[in-house]
Amino acid sequence: MPLQTAPLPLASVLQQRRDRLAELHPQPVLLWSGQAVARNFPANVYPFRANSHFLYFAGLPLAKAAIHLEGGRLTLFMDDTSPEAALWHGPTPSRDAIAAEIGAAAAYPYAQVDHYRAESATLPFQAKSDSDRSQALIEALVALRLHHDDEALAQIKRAAAVSVAAHRAGMAATPKAATEAEVRAAMEQVIVAEGMTCAYNSIVTVHGEVLHNEQYHHALAAGDLLLADIGAEAPSGWASDITRTWPVSGRFTAPQRDIYDVVLAAHDACIAAAQPGVEYRDLHLLACRTLAAGLVDLGLLKGHPDSLVEQDVHALFFPHGVGHLLGLDVHDMEDLGDVAGYAPGRSRSDRFGLKFLRLDRPLAVNMVVTIEPGFYQVPGILGPARQSGRYNNTVNWERLQDFQQVRGIRIEDDVQITATGCTVLTAALPTQAAAVEALVSGG
Ligand code: GLY
Ligand code: MN
Ligand code: MN
Protein backbone atom coordinates (compact mmCIF):
# COMPACT_ATOMS: atom_id res chain seq x y z
CA MET A 1 0.00 0.00 0.00
CA PRO A 2 1.38 3.50 -0.72
CA LEU A 3 2.35 5.44 2.39
CA GLN A 4 1.57 9.01 3.34
CA THR A 5 3.70 9.41 6.49
CA ALA A 6 6.67 11.83 6.35
CA PRO A 7 10.02 9.98 6.47
CA LEU A 8 12.15 10.25 9.65
CA PRO A 9 15.87 11.33 9.70
CA LEU A 10 17.24 7.78 9.29
CA ALA A 11 15.29 7.69 6.07
CA SER A 12 17.31 10.46 4.42
CA VAL A 13 20.62 8.60 4.91
CA LEU A 14 19.07 5.43 3.57
CA GLN A 15 17.56 7.33 0.65
CA GLN A 16 21.00 8.65 -0.35
CA ARG A 17 22.35 5.10 -0.38
CA ARG A 18 19.44 3.91 -2.46
CA ASP A 19 19.81 6.78 -4.91
CA ARG A 20 23.46 5.90 -5.37
CA LEU A 21 22.57 2.26 -5.93
CA ALA A 22 20.09 3.36 -8.59
CA GLU A 23 22.88 5.25 -10.40
CA LEU A 24 25.20 2.26 -10.30
CA HIS A 25 22.54 -0.39 -10.87
CA PRO A 26 19.31 0.85 -12.50
CA GLN A 27 17.76 -2.64 -12.68
CA PRO A 28 15.53 -3.82 -9.80
CA VAL A 29 17.13 -5.50 -6.80
CA LEU A 30 15.80 -7.78 -4.06
CA LEU A 31 17.59 -8.22 -0.74
CA TRP A 32 16.50 -10.35 2.20
CA SER A 33 17.16 -9.80 5.90
CA GLY A 34 17.23 -13.50 6.79
CA GLN A 35 15.39 -14.91 9.76
CA ALA A 36 16.12 -16.37 13.16
CA VAL A 37 17.11 -20.03 13.25
CA ALA A 38 15.45 -22.21 15.89
CA ARG A 39 17.62 -24.23 18.27
CA ASN A 40 15.21 -26.87 19.50
CA PHE A 41 11.76 -25.25 19.35
CA PRO A 42 10.51 -22.29 17.35
CA ALA A 43 10.61 -19.71 20.15
CA ASN A 44 14.14 -20.60 21.29
CA VAL A 45 16.30 -19.13 18.55
CA TYR A 46 19.99 -18.46 17.93
CA PRO A 47 20.80 -14.74 18.18
CA PHE A 48 19.55 -13.12 14.98
CA ARG A 49 21.67 -10.73 12.91
CA ALA A 50 20.13 -9.19 9.77
CA ASN A 51 22.13 -9.53 6.55
CA SER A 52 24.49 -6.60 6.05
CA HIS A 53 23.51 -5.78 2.45
CA PHE A 54 19.89 -5.55 3.62
CA LEU A 55 20.90 -3.43 6.64
CA TYR A 56 22.86 -1.03 4.44
CA PHE A 57 19.68 0.03 2.62
CA ALA A 58 16.96 -0.79 5.17
CA GLY A 59 18.73 0.53 8.28
CA LEU A 60 16.81 -1.59 10.81
CA PRO A 61 17.61 -5.16 11.92
CA LEU A 62 14.31 -6.58 10.75
CA ALA A 63 13.81 -10.35 10.66
CA LYS A 64 11.98 -12.18 7.90
CA ALA A 65 11.79 -9.12 5.71
CA ALA A 66 12.78 -8.30 2.15
CA ILE A 67 13.32 -5.06 0.24
CA HIS A 68 12.83 -4.31 -3.42
CA LEU A 69 14.94 -1.40 -4.69
CA GLU A 70 14.46 0.32 -8.00
CA GLY A 71 15.21 3.89 -9.04
CA GLY A 72 15.86 4.81 -5.41
CA ARG A 73 12.40 3.58 -4.39
CA LEU A 74 12.16 1.00 -1.60
CA THR A 75 9.32 -1.46 -1.18
CA LEU A 76 9.25 -3.34 2.11
CA PHE A 77 7.91 -6.87 2.49
CA MET A 78 7.27 -8.10 6.01
CA ASP A 79 4.40 -9.37 8.13
CA ASP A 80 2.88 -7.59 11.08
CA THR A 81 3.53 -9.40 14.34
CA SER A 82 0.84 -11.98 15.13
CA PRO A 83 -0.99 -11.81 18.48
CA GLU A 84 0.70 -15.12 19.48
CA ALA A 85 4.19 -13.72 18.80
CA ALA A 86 3.31 -10.53 20.67
CA LEU A 87 2.40 -12.66 23.68
CA TRP A 88 5.96 -14.03 23.89
CA HIS A 89 8.02 -11.17 22.49
CA GLY A 90 5.98 -8.07 23.32
CA PRO A 91 4.45 -5.55 20.95
CA THR A 92 6.51 -4.47 17.94
CA PRO A 93 6.00 -1.56 15.53
CA SER A 94 3.62 -2.23 12.68
CA ARG A 95 4.82 -2.80 9.13
CA ASP A 96 3.56 0.65 8.18
CA ALA A 97 5.39 2.35 11.07
CA ILE A 98 8.63 0.60 10.12
CA ALA A 99 8.10 1.50 6.48
CA ALA A 100 7.71 5.16 7.43
CA GLU A 101 10.86 5.10 9.57
CA ILE A 102 13.03 3.78 6.76
CA GLY A 103 11.40 5.87 4.04
CA ALA A 104 9.74 3.02 2.16
CA ALA A 105 7.48 4.03 -0.69
CA ALA A 106 5.23 1.02 -0.14
CA ALA A 107 4.91 -1.95 2.20
CA TYR A 108 3.27 -5.34 1.70
CA PRO A 109 3.00 -8.71 3.45
CA TYR A 110 6.12 -10.88 3.18
CA ALA A 111 4.63 -13.46 0.81
CA GLN A 112 4.14 -10.82 -1.86
CA VAL A 113 7.86 -10.56 -2.46
CA ASP A 114 7.46 -13.64 -4.65
CA HIS A 115 5.89 -11.52 -7.38
CA TYR A 116 9.17 -9.59 -7.79
CA ARG A 117 11.62 -12.50 -7.86
CA ALA A 118 11.70 -13.10 -11.60
CA GLU A 119 12.48 -9.52 -12.61
CA SER A 120 15.05 -8.71 -9.91
CA ALA A 121 18.76 -9.17 -9.39
CA THR A 122 19.76 -10.63 -6.06
CA LEU A 123 22.71 -12.20 -4.31
CA PRO A 124 23.43 -15.82 -5.20
CA PHE A 125 23.48 -16.94 -1.56
CA GLN A 126 20.08 -15.31 -0.88
CA ALA A 127 18.00 -16.68 -3.74
CA LYS A 128 18.25 -18.05 -7.26
CA SER A 129 19.30 -15.35 -9.69
CA ASP A 130 20.74 -15.13 -13.15
CA SER A 131 24.52 -15.11 -12.56
CA ASP A 132 25.18 -12.08 -14.81
CA ARG A 133 22.58 -10.13 -12.89
CA SER A 134 24.08 -11.19 -9.56
CA GLN A 135 27.54 -10.21 -10.72
CA ALA A 136 26.37 -6.72 -11.70
CA LEU A 137 24.65 -6.31 -8.33
CA ILE A 138 27.71 -7.53 -6.42
CA GLU A 139 29.90 -5.00 -8.24
CA ALA A 140 27.47 -2.18 -7.46
CA LEU A 141 27.28 -3.15 -3.77
CA VAL A 142 31.05 -3.26 -3.52
CA ALA A 143 31.42 0.13 -5.21
CA LEU A 144 28.97 1.60 -2.70
CA ARG A 145 30.04 -0.09 0.51
CA LEU A 146 33.80 0.32 0.01
CA HIS A 147 33.64 4.03 0.86
CA HIS A 148 31.68 4.91 3.97
CA ASP A 149 29.25 7.82 4.26
CA ASP A 150 29.16 10.12 7.30
CA GLU A 151 26.49 8.10 9.08
CA ALA A 152 28.42 4.87 8.64
CA LEU A 153 31.58 6.51 9.95
CA ALA A 154 29.69 7.91 12.95
CA GLN A 155 28.36 4.43 13.74
CA ILE A 156 31.78 2.76 13.37
CA LYS A 157 33.21 5.40 15.72
CA ARG A 158 30.47 4.64 18.28
CA ALA A 159 31.32 0.95 18.11
CA ALA A 160 35.06 1.70 18.27
CA ALA A 161 34.64 3.85 21.39
CA VAL A 162 32.85 1.01 23.18
CA SER A 163 35.55 -1.46 22.08
CA VAL A 164 38.20 0.86 23.50
CA ALA A 165 36.33 0.93 26.83
CA ALA A 166 36.03 -2.87 26.75
CA HIS A 167 39.78 -3.27 26.27
CA ARG A 168 40.53 -0.85 29.09
CA ALA A 169 38.19 -2.88 31.32
CA GLY A 170 39.94 -6.10 30.29
CA MET A 171 43.36 -4.71 31.15
CA ALA A 172 42.10 -3.40 34.48
CA ALA A 173 40.43 -6.74 35.34
CA THR A 174 43.52 -8.84 34.58
CA PRO A 175 45.39 -8.59 37.92
CA LYS A 176 42.42 -10.06 39.80
CA ALA A 177 41.37 -12.56 37.11
CA ALA A 178 42.23 -16.25 37.37
CA THR A 179 41.18 -17.30 33.86
CA GLU A 180 40.79 -15.98 30.34
CA ALA A 181 37.03 -16.30 30.80
CA GLU A 182 37.04 -13.74 33.61
CA VAL A 183 38.82 -11.17 31.44
CA ARG A 184 36.47 -11.89 28.55
CA ALA A 185 33.51 -11.35 30.89
CA ALA A 186 34.90 -8.00 32.05
CA MET A 187 35.32 -6.90 28.44
CA GLU A 188 32.03 -8.12 27.02
CA GLN A 189 30.22 -6.67 30.05
CA VAL A 190 31.09 -3.19 28.76
CA ILE A 191 29.74 -4.00 25.30
CA VAL A 192 26.53 -5.56 26.60
CA ALA A 193 25.94 -2.69 29.03
CA GLU A 194 26.11 -0.26 26.10
CA GLY A 195 23.34 -2.16 24.35
CA MET A 196 25.78 -3.49 21.76
CA THR A 197 26.84 -6.97 20.72
CA CYS A 198 30.19 -8.44 19.72
CA ALA A 199 31.00 -8.06 16.03
CA TYR A 200 32.65 -11.52 16.08
CA ASN A 201 33.49 -14.22 18.58
CA SER A 202 35.87 -12.76 21.11
CA ILE A 203 39.44 -13.97 21.31
CA VAL A 204 40.86 -13.66 24.82
CA THR A 205 43.70 -16.07 25.26
CA VAL A 206 47.16 -16.78 26.59
CA HIS A 207 47.56 -18.91 23.45
CA GLY A 208 47.66 -16.07 20.96
CA GLU A 209 49.41 -18.36 18.50
CA VAL A 210 45.97 -19.89 17.78
CA LEU A 211 44.86 -17.08 15.51
CA HIS A 212 41.14 -17.35 16.14
CA ASN A 213 41.24 -19.08 19.52
CA GLU A 214 37.72 -19.35 20.93
CA GLN A 215 38.48 -21.13 24.18
CA TYR A 216 38.56 -19.26 27.44
CA HIS A 217 39.36 -21.87 30.07
CA HIS A 218 43.11 -21.41 30.46
CA ALA A 219 44.42 -20.14 33.78
CA LEU A 220 46.37 -16.87 33.72
CA ALA A 221 49.94 -17.09 34.97
CA ALA A 222 52.31 -14.26 35.78
CA GLY A 223 54.65 -14.86 32.82
CA ASP A 224 51.86 -15.05 30.24
CA LEU A 225 50.92 -12.60 27.54
CA LEU A 226 47.17 -12.23 27.11
CA LEU A 227 45.95 -11.50 23.57
CA ALA A 228 42.47 -9.95 23.41
CA ASP A 229 40.75 -9.41 20.04
CA ILE A 230 37.30 -8.02 20.85
CA GLY A 231 35.15 -5.60 18.87
CA ALA A 232 31.74 -4.11 19.55
CA GLU A 233 28.96 -3.89 16.99
CA ALA A 234 26.51 -0.98 17.20
CA PRO A 235 22.77 -1.78 17.18
CA SER A 236 22.77 -0.45 13.62
CA GLY A 237 25.17 -3.27 12.70
CA TRP A 238 28.38 -1.27 12.17
CA ALA A 239 31.47 -3.03 13.50
CA SER A 240 34.81 -2.40 15.15
CA ASP A 241 37.77 -4.70 15.64
CA ILE A 242 40.58 -4.19 18.17
CA THR A 243 43.40 -6.39 19.41
CA ARG A 244 45.78 -5.64 22.22
CA THR A 245 48.29 -7.94 23.88
CA TRP A 246 49.32 -7.34 27.46
CA PRO A 247 51.35 -9.03 30.18
CA VAL A 248 49.26 -10.74 32.85
CA SER A 249 51.74 -9.53 35.49
CA GLY A 250 51.52 -5.91 34.35
CA ARG A 251 55.18 -5.97 33.19
CA PHE A 252 56.50 -7.34 29.90
CA THR A 253 59.56 -9.55 30.34
CA ALA A 254 62.55 -8.42 28.28
CA PRO A 255 61.99 -10.93 25.43
CA GLN A 256 58.27 -10.15 25.37
CA ARG A 257 58.95 -6.44 25.24
CA ASP A 258 61.52 -6.90 22.45
CA ILE A 259 59.05 -8.70 20.21
CA TYR A 260 56.17 -6.41 21.21
CA ASP A 261 58.17 -3.40 20.07
CA VAL A 262 58.94 -5.06 16.72
CA VAL A 263 55.21 -5.71 16.12
CA LEU A 264 54.42 -2.16 17.20
CA ALA A 265 57.03 -0.78 14.77
CA ALA A 266 55.26 -2.65 11.95
CA HIS A 267 51.87 -1.34 13.11
CA ASP A 268 53.14 2.25 13.34
CA ALA A 269 54.91 2.10 9.97
CA CYS A 270 51.69 1.02 8.24
CA ILE A 271 49.65 3.76 9.89
CA ALA A 272 52.26 6.38 8.98
CA ALA A 273 52.14 5.25 5.34
CA ALA A 274 48.36 4.83 4.94
CA GLN A 275 46.86 7.41 2.60
CA PRO A 276 44.78 7.56 -0.56
CA GLY A 277 46.46 5.92 -3.54
CA VAL A 278 48.74 3.69 -1.46
CA GLU A 279 48.32 0.02 -2.27
CA TYR A 280 47.14 -1.97 0.76
CA ARG A 281 49.37 -4.80 -0.45
CA ASP A 282 52.33 -2.43 -0.08
CA LEU A 283 51.30 -1.73 3.51
CA HIS A 284 51.30 -5.47 4.09
CA LEU A 285 54.78 -5.76 2.60
CA LEU A 286 55.92 -2.78 4.68
CA ALA A 287 54.71 -4.58 7.80
CA CYS A 288 56.55 -7.72 6.67
CA ARG A 289 59.82 -5.86 6.04
CA THR A 290 59.55 -3.97 9.34
CA LEU A 291 58.96 -7.22 11.20
CA ALA A 292 61.82 -8.92 9.37
CA ALA A 293 64.19 -6.02 10.12
CA GLY A 294 63.24 -6.08 13.81
CA LEU A 295 63.73 -9.84 14.00
CA VAL A 296 67.14 -9.51 12.33
CA ASP A 297 68.10 -6.90 14.93
CA LEU A 298 67.09 -9.34 17.66
CA GLY A 299 69.26 -12.04 16.08
CA LEU A 300 66.26 -14.21 15.29
CA LEU A 301 66.45 -13.93 11.53
CA LYS A 302 69.58 -13.80 9.37
CA GLY A 303 69.84 -11.82 6.15
CA HIS A 304 68.55 -8.65 4.53
CA PRO A 305 64.91 -7.85 5.41
CA ASP A 306 63.95 -7.38 1.74
CA SER A 307 65.39 -10.73 0.80
CA LEU A 308 63.81 -12.44 3.83
CA VAL A 309 60.41 -11.12 2.78
CA GLU A 310 60.97 -12.20 -0.82
CA GLN A 311 61.63 -15.71 0.50
CA ASP A 312 58.54 -15.49 2.79
CA VAL A 313 60.66 -16.17 5.87
CA HIS A 314 58.75 -13.51 7.83
CA ALA A 315 55.55 -15.49 7.20
CA LEU A 316 56.80 -18.26 9.48
CA PHE A 317 56.00 -15.81 12.29
CA PHE A 318 53.35 -13.61 10.62
CA PRO A 319 51.22 -16.01 8.61
CA HIS A 320 48.28 -13.67 7.89
CA GLY A 321 47.58 -10.46 6.05
CA VAL A 322 48.02 -7.10 7.74
CA GLY A 323 44.26 -6.54 7.85
CA HIS A 324 40.96 -6.24 6.02
CA LEU A 325 38.00 -4.03 5.23
CA LEU A 326 35.77 -3.01 8.13
CA GLY A 327 32.16 -1.87 7.90
CA LEU A 328 28.83 -3.53 8.56
CA ASP A 329 30.86 -6.66 9.10
CA VAL A 330 34.27 -7.39 10.44
CA HIS A 331 36.03 -8.62 7.26
CA ASP A 332 33.48 -6.49 5.44
CA MET A 333 31.89 -7.99 2.33
CA GLU A 334 33.89 -11.21 2.45
CA ASP A 335 30.55 -12.95 1.85
CA LEU A 336 31.14 -11.78 -1.75
CA GLY A 337 34.41 -13.69 -2.00
CA ASP A 338 37.35 -11.55 -3.07
CA VAL A 339 35.31 -9.11 -5.20
CA ALA A 340 35.47 -6.44 -2.49
CA GLY A 341 38.96 -7.25 -1.27
CA TYR A 342 40.68 -7.53 -4.63
CA ALA A 343 40.64 -4.85 -7.31
CA PRO A 344 39.34 -6.00 -10.71
CA GLY A 345 41.87 -8.20 -12.49
CA ARG A 346 43.70 -9.14 -9.30
CA SER A 347 43.56 -12.47 -7.53
CA ARG A 348 45.17 -14.16 -4.58
CA SER A 349 48.81 -15.09 -4.76
CA ASP A 350 49.75 -18.65 -3.91
CA ARG A 351 52.89 -17.42 -2.14
CA PHE A 352 52.98 -18.42 1.55
CA GLY A 353 53.66 -14.81 2.52
CA LEU A 354 50.80 -13.34 0.46
CA LYS A 355 48.02 -15.85 0.10
CA PHE A 356 46.22 -14.77 3.27
CA LEU A 357 46.14 -11.14 2.17
CA ARG A 358 42.43 -10.23 2.27
CA LEU A 359 42.71 -6.81 0.71
CA ASP A 360 44.61 -5.85 -2.44
CA ARG A 361 43.35 -2.47 -3.58
CA PRO A 362 44.61 1.08 -3.58
CA LEU A 363 43.37 2.92 -0.48
CA ALA A 364 40.78 5.64 -1.03
CA VAL A 365 39.11 8.29 1.09
CA ASN A 366 36.62 6.90 3.63
CA MET A 367 37.64 3.31 3.30
CA VAL A 368 38.02 1.83 6.79
CA VAL A 369 40.61 -0.90 7.18
CA THR A 370 42.30 -2.68 10.05
CA ILE A 371 46.04 -2.63 10.61
CA GLU A 372 46.94 -5.73 12.59
CA PRO A 373 50.46 -7.10 12.31
CA GLY A 374 51.45 -9.90 14.65
CA PHE A 375 54.13 -12.35 15.72
CA TYR A 376 53.19 -15.94 16.48
CA GLN A 377 55.02 -19.15 17.26
CA VAL A 378 52.68 -21.69 15.70
CA PRO A 379 54.04 -25.21 16.35
CA GLY A 380 52.38 -26.52 13.18
CA ILE A 381 54.35 -24.02 11.09
CA LEU A 382 57.67 -23.78 12.93
CA GLY A 383 58.07 -27.53 13.65
CA PRO A 384 58.01 -28.65 10.01
CA ALA A 385 59.96 -25.54 8.92
CA ARG A 386 62.78 -26.39 11.30
CA GLN A 387 62.70 -30.07 10.43
CA SER A 388 62.95 -29.33 6.72
CA GLY A 389 66.30 -27.58 7.17
CA ARG A 390 65.12 -25.11 4.54
CA TYR A 391 65.41 -22.08 6.80
CA ASN A 392 68.76 -22.86 8.47
CA ASN A 393 70.43 -19.98 6.65
CA THR A 394 67.69 -17.49 7.52
CA VAL A 395 66.34 -18.46 10.97
CA ASN A 396 68.50 -18.69 14.07
CA TRP A 397 66.66 -21.59 15.69
CA GLU A 398 68.85 -21.53 18.81
CA ARG A 399 68.17 -17.84 19.39
CA LEU A 400 64.44 -18.55 19.06
CA GLN A 401 64.65 -20.51 22.33
CA ASP A 402 65.13 -17.19 24.15
CA PHE A 403 61.64 -16.11 23.00
CA GLN A 404 59.72 -19.24 23.96
CA GLN A 405 57.39 -17.32 26.26
CA VAL A 406 56.19 -15.20 23.32
CA ARG A 407 53.49 -17.39 21.80
CA GLY A 408 51.39 -14.72 20.14
CA ILE A 409 51.26 -10.93 19.89
CA ARG A 410 48.90 -8.90 17.72
CA ILE A 411 48.23 -5.15 17.77
CA GLU A 412 45.14 -4.13 15.81
CA ASP A 413 43.53 -0.76 15.16
CA ASP A 414 40.74 0.52 12.91
CA VAL A 415 41.86 3.14 10.42
CA GLN A 416 39.81 5.55 8.30
CA ILE A 417 41.54 6.76 5.15
CA THR A 418 41.25 10.56 4.84
CA ALA A 419 42.19 13.05 2.12
CA THR A 420 45.56 13.71 3.75
CA GLY A 421 46.40 10.33 5.29
CA CYS A 422 44.41 8.45 7.86
CA THR A 423 42.69 8.68 11.23
CA VAL A 424 43.03 5.88 13.75
CA LEU A 425 39.47 5.45 15.02
CA THR A 426 40.68 3.37 17.96
CA ALA A 427 43.58 5.67 18.93
CA ALA A 428 42.12 6.29 22.39
CA LEU A 429 43.45 2.85 23.36
CA PRO A 430 47.23 3.07 23.86
CA THR A 431 49.60 0.79 21.99
CA GLN A 432 52.91 1.78 23.59
CA ALA A 433 54.18 -0.98 25.89
CA ALA A 434 54.61 1.28 28.92
CA ALA A 435 51.10 2.71 28.55
CA VAL A 436 49.61 -0.77 28.23
CA GLU A 437 51.52 -1.87 31.35
CA ALA A 438 50.15 1.13 33.23
CA LEU A 439 46.56 0.27 32.26
CA VAL A 440 47.02 -3.32 33.49
CA SER A 441 48.78 -2.33 36.71
CA GLY A 442 46.34 0.51 37.33
CA GLY A 443 43.57 -2.07 37.57
N1 GLY B 1 38.80 -10.18 14.75
C1 GLY B 1 39.14 -10.91 13.59
C2 GLY B 1 40.22 -10.26 12.85
O1 GLY B 1 40.92 -9.45 13.41
O2 GLY B 1 40.44 -10.47 11.71
MN1 MN C 1 40.79 -7.73 12.18
MN1 MN D 1 40.51 -8.58 15.29
mmCIF file of C-alpha atoms and ligand atoms in Angstrom, residues 200 212 229 241 324 330-331 372 410 412, ligand 1:
data_model
loop_
_atom_site.group_PDB
_atom_site.id
_atom_site.type_symbol
_atom_site.label_atom_id
_atom_site.label_comp_id
_atom_site.label_asym_id
_atom_site.label_seq_id
_atom_site.Cartn_x
_atom_site.Cartn_y
_atom_site.Cartn_z
ATOM 1 C CA TYR A 200 32.648 -11.519 16.076
ATOM 2 C CA HIS A 212 41.135 -17.355 16.136
ATOM 3 C CA ASP A 229 40.748 -9.411 20.045
ATOM 4 C CA ASP A 241 37.767 -4.703 15.644
ATOM 5 C CA HIS A 324 40.963 -6.240 6.020
ATOM 6 C CA VAL A 330 34.272 -7.389 10.436
ATOM 7 C CA HIS A 331 36.026 -8.619 7.263
ATOM 8 C CA GLU A 372 46.943 -5.727 12.589
ATOM 9 C CA ARG A 410 48.899 -8.896 17.717
ATOM 10 C CA GLU A 412 45.138 -4.134 15.813
HETATM 11 N N1 GLY B 1 38.796 -10.180 14.747
HETATM 12 C C1 GLY B 1 39.137 -10.909 13.594
HETATM 13 C C2 GLY B 1 40.222 -10.257 12.852
HETATM 14 O O1 GLY B 1 40.918 -9.451 13.411
HETATM 15 O O2 GLY B 1 40.435 -10.467 11.706
#
